[in-house]
mmCIF file of C-alpha atoms in Angstrom:
data_model
loop_
_atom_site.group_PDB
_atom_site.id
_atom_site.type_symbol
_atom_site.label_atom_id
_atom_site.label_comp_id
_atom_site.label_asym_id
_atom_site.label_seq_id
_atom_site.Cartn_x
_atom_site.Cartn_y
_atom_site.Cartn_z
ATOM 1 C CA MET A 281 85.671 105.055 -18.530
ATOM 2 C CA ALA A 282 83.117 105.832 -21.202
ATOM 3 C CA SER A 283 85.642 107.892 -23.137
ATOM 4 C CA VAL A 284 87.965 104.863 -23.372
ATOM 5 C CA SER A 285 85.137 102.682 -24.725
ATOM 6 C CA ALA A 286 84.185 105.321 -27.276
ATOM 7 C CA SER A 287 87.758 105.693 -28.525
ATOM 8 C CA HIS A 288 88.110 101.894 -28.714
ATOM 9 C CA LEU A 289 84.873 101.731 -30.686
ATOM 10 C CA ILE A 290 86.087 104.400 -33.118
ATOM 11 C CA LEU A 291 89.419 102.586 -33.584
ATOM 12 C CA PHE A 292 87.606 99.282 -34.101
ATOM 13 C CA ILE A 293 85.299 100.764 -36.760
ATOM 14 C CA ALA A 294 88.258 102.422 -38.519
ATOM 15 C CA SER A 295 90.245 99.170 -38.573
ATOM 16 C CA VAL A 296 87.228 97.245 -39.931
ATOM 17 C CA LEU A 297 86.852 99.836 -42.730
ATOM 18 C CA VAL A 298 90.572 99.640 -43.606
ATOM 19 C CA ALA A 299 90.482 95.838 -43.572
ATOM 20 C CA ALA A 300 87.395 95.803 -45.824
ATOM 21 C CA SER A 301 88.973 98.142 -48.380
ATOM 22 C CA VAL A 302 92.233 96.145 -48.400
ATOM 23 C CA ALA A 303 90.295 92.892 -48.803
ATOM 24 C CA GLY A 304 88.293 94.373 -51.688
ATOM 25 C CA THR A 305 91.462 95.500 -53.467
ATOM 26 C CA ILE A 306 93.155 92.126 -52.990
ATOM 27 C CA THR A 307 90.055 90.255 -54.178
ATOM 28 C CA ASN A 308 89.883 92.391 -57.335
ATOM 29 C CA THR A 309 93.615 91.891 -58.036
ATOM 30 C CA VAL A 310 93.410 88.135 -57.502
ATOM 31 C CA GLY A 311 90.400 87.951 -59.835
ATOM 32 C CA ARG A 312 92.251 89.772 -62.628
ATOM 33 C CA LEU A 313 95.330 87.623 -62.087
ATOM 34 C CA SER A 314 93.196 84.483 -62.299
ATOM 35 C CA GLU A 315 91.632 85.642 -65.581
ATOM 36 C CA GLY A 316 95.085 86.363 -67.038
ATOM 37 C CA VAL A 317 96.400 82.934 -66.070
ATOM 38 C CA SER A 318 93.318 81.292 -67.584
ATOM 39 C CA GLU A 319 93.708 83.187 -70.880
ATOM 40 C CA GLN A 320 97.399 82.345 -71.050
ATOM 41 C CA GLY A 321 96.597 78.696 -70.389
ATOM 42 C CA ASP A 322 94.087 78.657 -73.252
ATOM 43 C CA ALA A 323 96.626 80.236 -75.623
ATOM 44 C CA LEU A 324 99.305 77.760 -74.551
ATOM 45 C CA SER A 325 96.866 74.895 -75.086
ATOM 46 C CA GLN A 326 96.301 76.057 -78.681
ATOM 47 C CA ASP A 327 100.070 76.264 -79.249
ATOM 48 C CA VAL A 328 100.651 72.803 -77.817
ATOM 49 C CA ARG A 329 97.959 71.300 -80.038
ATOM 50 C CA THR A 330 99.620 72.824 -83.125
ATOM 51 C CA ASP A 331 102.398 70.768 -84.676
ATOM 52 C CA VAL A 332 103.616 70.593 -88.266
ATOM 53 C CA GLU A 333 106.447 68.741 -89.996
ATOM 54 C CA VAL A 334 108.159 69.537 -93.275
ATOM 55 C CA ILE A 335 108.065 66.191 -95.090
ATOM 56 C CA SER A 336 109.770 67.244 -98.329
ATOM 57 C CA ASP A 337 112.856 65.251 -99.245
ATOM 58 C CA SER A 338 115.925 67.479 -98.954
ATOM 59 C CA GLY A 339 117.543 65.478 -101.763
ATOM 60 C CA ALA A 340 114.636 66.124 -104.139
ATOM 61 C CA GLN A 341 114.301 69.193 -106.312
ATOM 62 C CA ILE A 342 112.842 71.869 -104.046
ATOM 63 C CA TYR A 343 113.689 74.939 -106.124
ATOM 64 C CA ASN A 344 112.473 75.603 -109.678
ATOM 65 C CA ARG A 345 110.679 72.269 -109.810
ATOM 66 C CA THR A 346 108.147 73.503 -112.359
ATOM 67 C CA GLY A 347 110.396 76.069 -114.034
ATOM 68 C CA ASP A 348 108.841 79.097 -112.311
ATOM 69 C CA GLU A 349 111.646 79.767 -109.787
ATOM 70 C CA ASN A 350 109.501 78.768 -106.799
ATOM 71 C CA VAL A 351 110.482 76.925 -103.667
ATOM 72 C CA THR A 352 108.013 74.073 -103.114
ATOM 73 C CA LEU A 353 107.675 72.335 -99.731
ATOM 74 C CA LEU A 354 105.315 69.665 -98.453
ATOM 75 C CA VAL A 355 104.193 70.256 -94.863
ATOM 76 C CA LYS A 356 102.101 67.830 -92.798
ATOM 77 C CA ASN A 357 99.802 68.760 -89.920
ATOM 78 C CA THR A 358 100.926 66.350 -87.187
ATOM 79 C CA GLY A 359 99.084 68.156 -84.389
ATOM 80 C CA SER A 360 95.540 67.724 -83.134
ATOM 81 C CA ARG A 361 94.205 71.104 -84.274
ATOM 82 C CA ILE A 362 92.596 72.080 -87.584
ATOM 83 C CA LEU A 363 94.616 74.878 -89.199
ATOM 84 C CA PRO A 364 93.582 77.316 -91.944
ATOM 85 C CA ALA A 365 94.801 76.260 -95.391
ATOM 86 C CA ASN A 366 96.082 79.686 -96.343
ATOM 87 C CA GLY A 367 99.162 81.770 -95.754
ATOM 88 C CA ASP A 368 97.545 84.074 -93.180
ATOM 89 C CA GLN A 369 98.886 82.330 -90.064
ATOM 90 C CA LEU A 370 101.877 80.705 -91.753
ATOM 91 C CA THR A 371 105.214 82.507 -91.559
ATOM 92 C CA VAL A 372 108.001 81.460 -93.933
ATOM 93 C CA LEU A 373 111.599 82.657 -93.805
ATOM 94 C CA LEU A 374 114.125 81.747 -96.519
ATOM 95 C CA ASP A 375 117.692 82.260 -95.318
ATOM 96 C CA GLY A 376 116.296 84.682 -92.729
ATOM 97 C CA ALA A 377 114.269 86.752 -95.232
ATOM 98 C CA PHE A 378 110.502 86.978 -94.732
ATOM 99 C CA GLN A 379 108.446 85.599 -97.638
ATOM 100 C CA SER A 380 105.254 87.580 -98.121
ATOM 101 C CA ASP A 381 103.568 85.916 -101.102
ATOM 102 C CA ILE A 382 102.935 82.339 -99.963
ATOM 103 C CA GLU A 383 100.589 79.960 -101.757
ATOM 104 C CA VAL A 384 99.188 77.091 -99.671
ATOM 105 C CA THR A 385 97.322 74.200 -101.326
ATOM 106 C CA VAL A 386 95.869 71.146 -99.573
ATOM 107 C CA VAL A 387 97.366 68.117 -101.336
ATOM 108 C CA ASP A 388 95.551 65.244 -99.672
ATOM 109 C CA GLY A 389 92.467 66.286 -97.783
ATOM 110 C CA GLU A 390 88.714 66.418 -98.105
ATOM 111 C CA ASN A 391 88.330 70.166 -97.676
ATOM 112 C CA PRO A 392 90.607 72.551 -99.614
ATOM 113 C CA ASP A 393 89.959 75.325 -97.062
ATOM 114 C CA SER A 394 91.031 73.506 -93.890
ATOM 115 C CA TRP A 395 94.271 71.778 -93.007
ATOM 116 C CA ARG A 396 93.140 68.887 -90.835
ATOM 117 C CA PRO A 397 95.414 66.709 -88.690
ATOM 118 C CA GLY A 398 97.189 64.243 -90.985
ATOM 119 C CA ASP A 399 96.657 66.377 -94.110
ATOM 120 C CA VAL A 400 99.547 67.603 -96.234
ATOM 121 C CA VAL A 401 99.779 71.032 -97.840
ATOM 122 C CA ARG A 402 102.022 72.300 -100.593
ATOM 123 C CA VAL A 403 103.682 75.596 -99.657
ATOM 124 C CA GLU A 404 105.058 77.565 -102.595
ATOM 125 C CA PHE A 405 106.724 80.960 -102.764
ATOM 126 C CA ALA A 406 108.617 82.763 -105.495
ATOM 127 C CA THR A 407 112.369 83.228 -105.102
ATOM 128 C CA PRO A 408 113.769 84.471 -108.393
ATOM 129 C CA ASP A 409 117.489 84.041 -108.941
ATOM 130 C CA LEU A 410 118.134 81.880 -105.875
ATOM 131 C CA ALA A 411 121.893 81.362 -105.659
ATOM 132 C CA SER A 412 123.283 77.856 -105.759
ATOM 133 C CA GLY A 413 124.419 76.373 -102.463
ATOM 134 C CA ASP A 414 122.868 75.531 -99.112
ATOM 135 C CA HIS A 415 119.644 77.222 -98.038
ATOM 136 C CA ARG A 416 117.406 77.151 -94.978
ATOM 137 C CA VAL A 417 113.628 77.550 -94.779
ATOM 138 C CA LYS A 418 111.896 78.185 -91.462
ATOM 139 C CA VAL A 419 108.145 77.496 -91.357
ATOM 140 C CA SER A 420 106.221 78.807 -88.341
ATOM 141 C CA ILE A 421 102.543 78.559 -87.400
ATOM 142 C CA ASN A 422 100.964 79.284 -83.989
ATOM 143 C CA GLY A 423 104.311 79.092 -82.212
ATOM 144 C CA ASP A 424 105.437 75.816 -83.796
ATOM 145 C CA GLU A 425 108.595 76.203 -85.890
ATOM 146 C CA GLU A 426 110.221 73.794 -88.298
ATOM 147 C CA VAL A 427 113.517 74.277 -90.125
ATOM 148 C CA PHE A 428 114.229 72.638 -93.483
ATOM 149 C CA ARG A 429 117.606 72.683 -95.209
ATOM 150 C CA PHE A 430 118.125 72.093 -98.919
ATOM 151 C CA ASN A 431 120.725 72.578 -101.609
ATOM 152 C CA VAL A 432 120.322 74.161 -105.037
#
């Protein structure tokens, strides 16, 4: 009878050890999953708070306005987040081609280095010899994308 109790005790201890190791692994995995979901939620919150609108008039002169073969757009921060007033986070595509030399200037704002909600910036980039016809500019910042069409 004692041998049955001893074998039951050994099996009980082994099952407790297996259950403890499985519980530890699951707890660790759930903790990492929770951290990942939290980080993704924070990133999504930043994207949701970012919103811009191209407010340039498509009928106005967008290209070569000052004679320097630049495309000039006015973009308003309509979100609730302060954005940097430089071209570092701003992506501009003209007819699908990436524009690398972008100049961003705050037009109506208190601080020339920050693009506050409600402020407008002037986005300029050089496009020498832009062909006449219809063109499309895509402006993207922090996941928010706006498309602007104009004619030269």
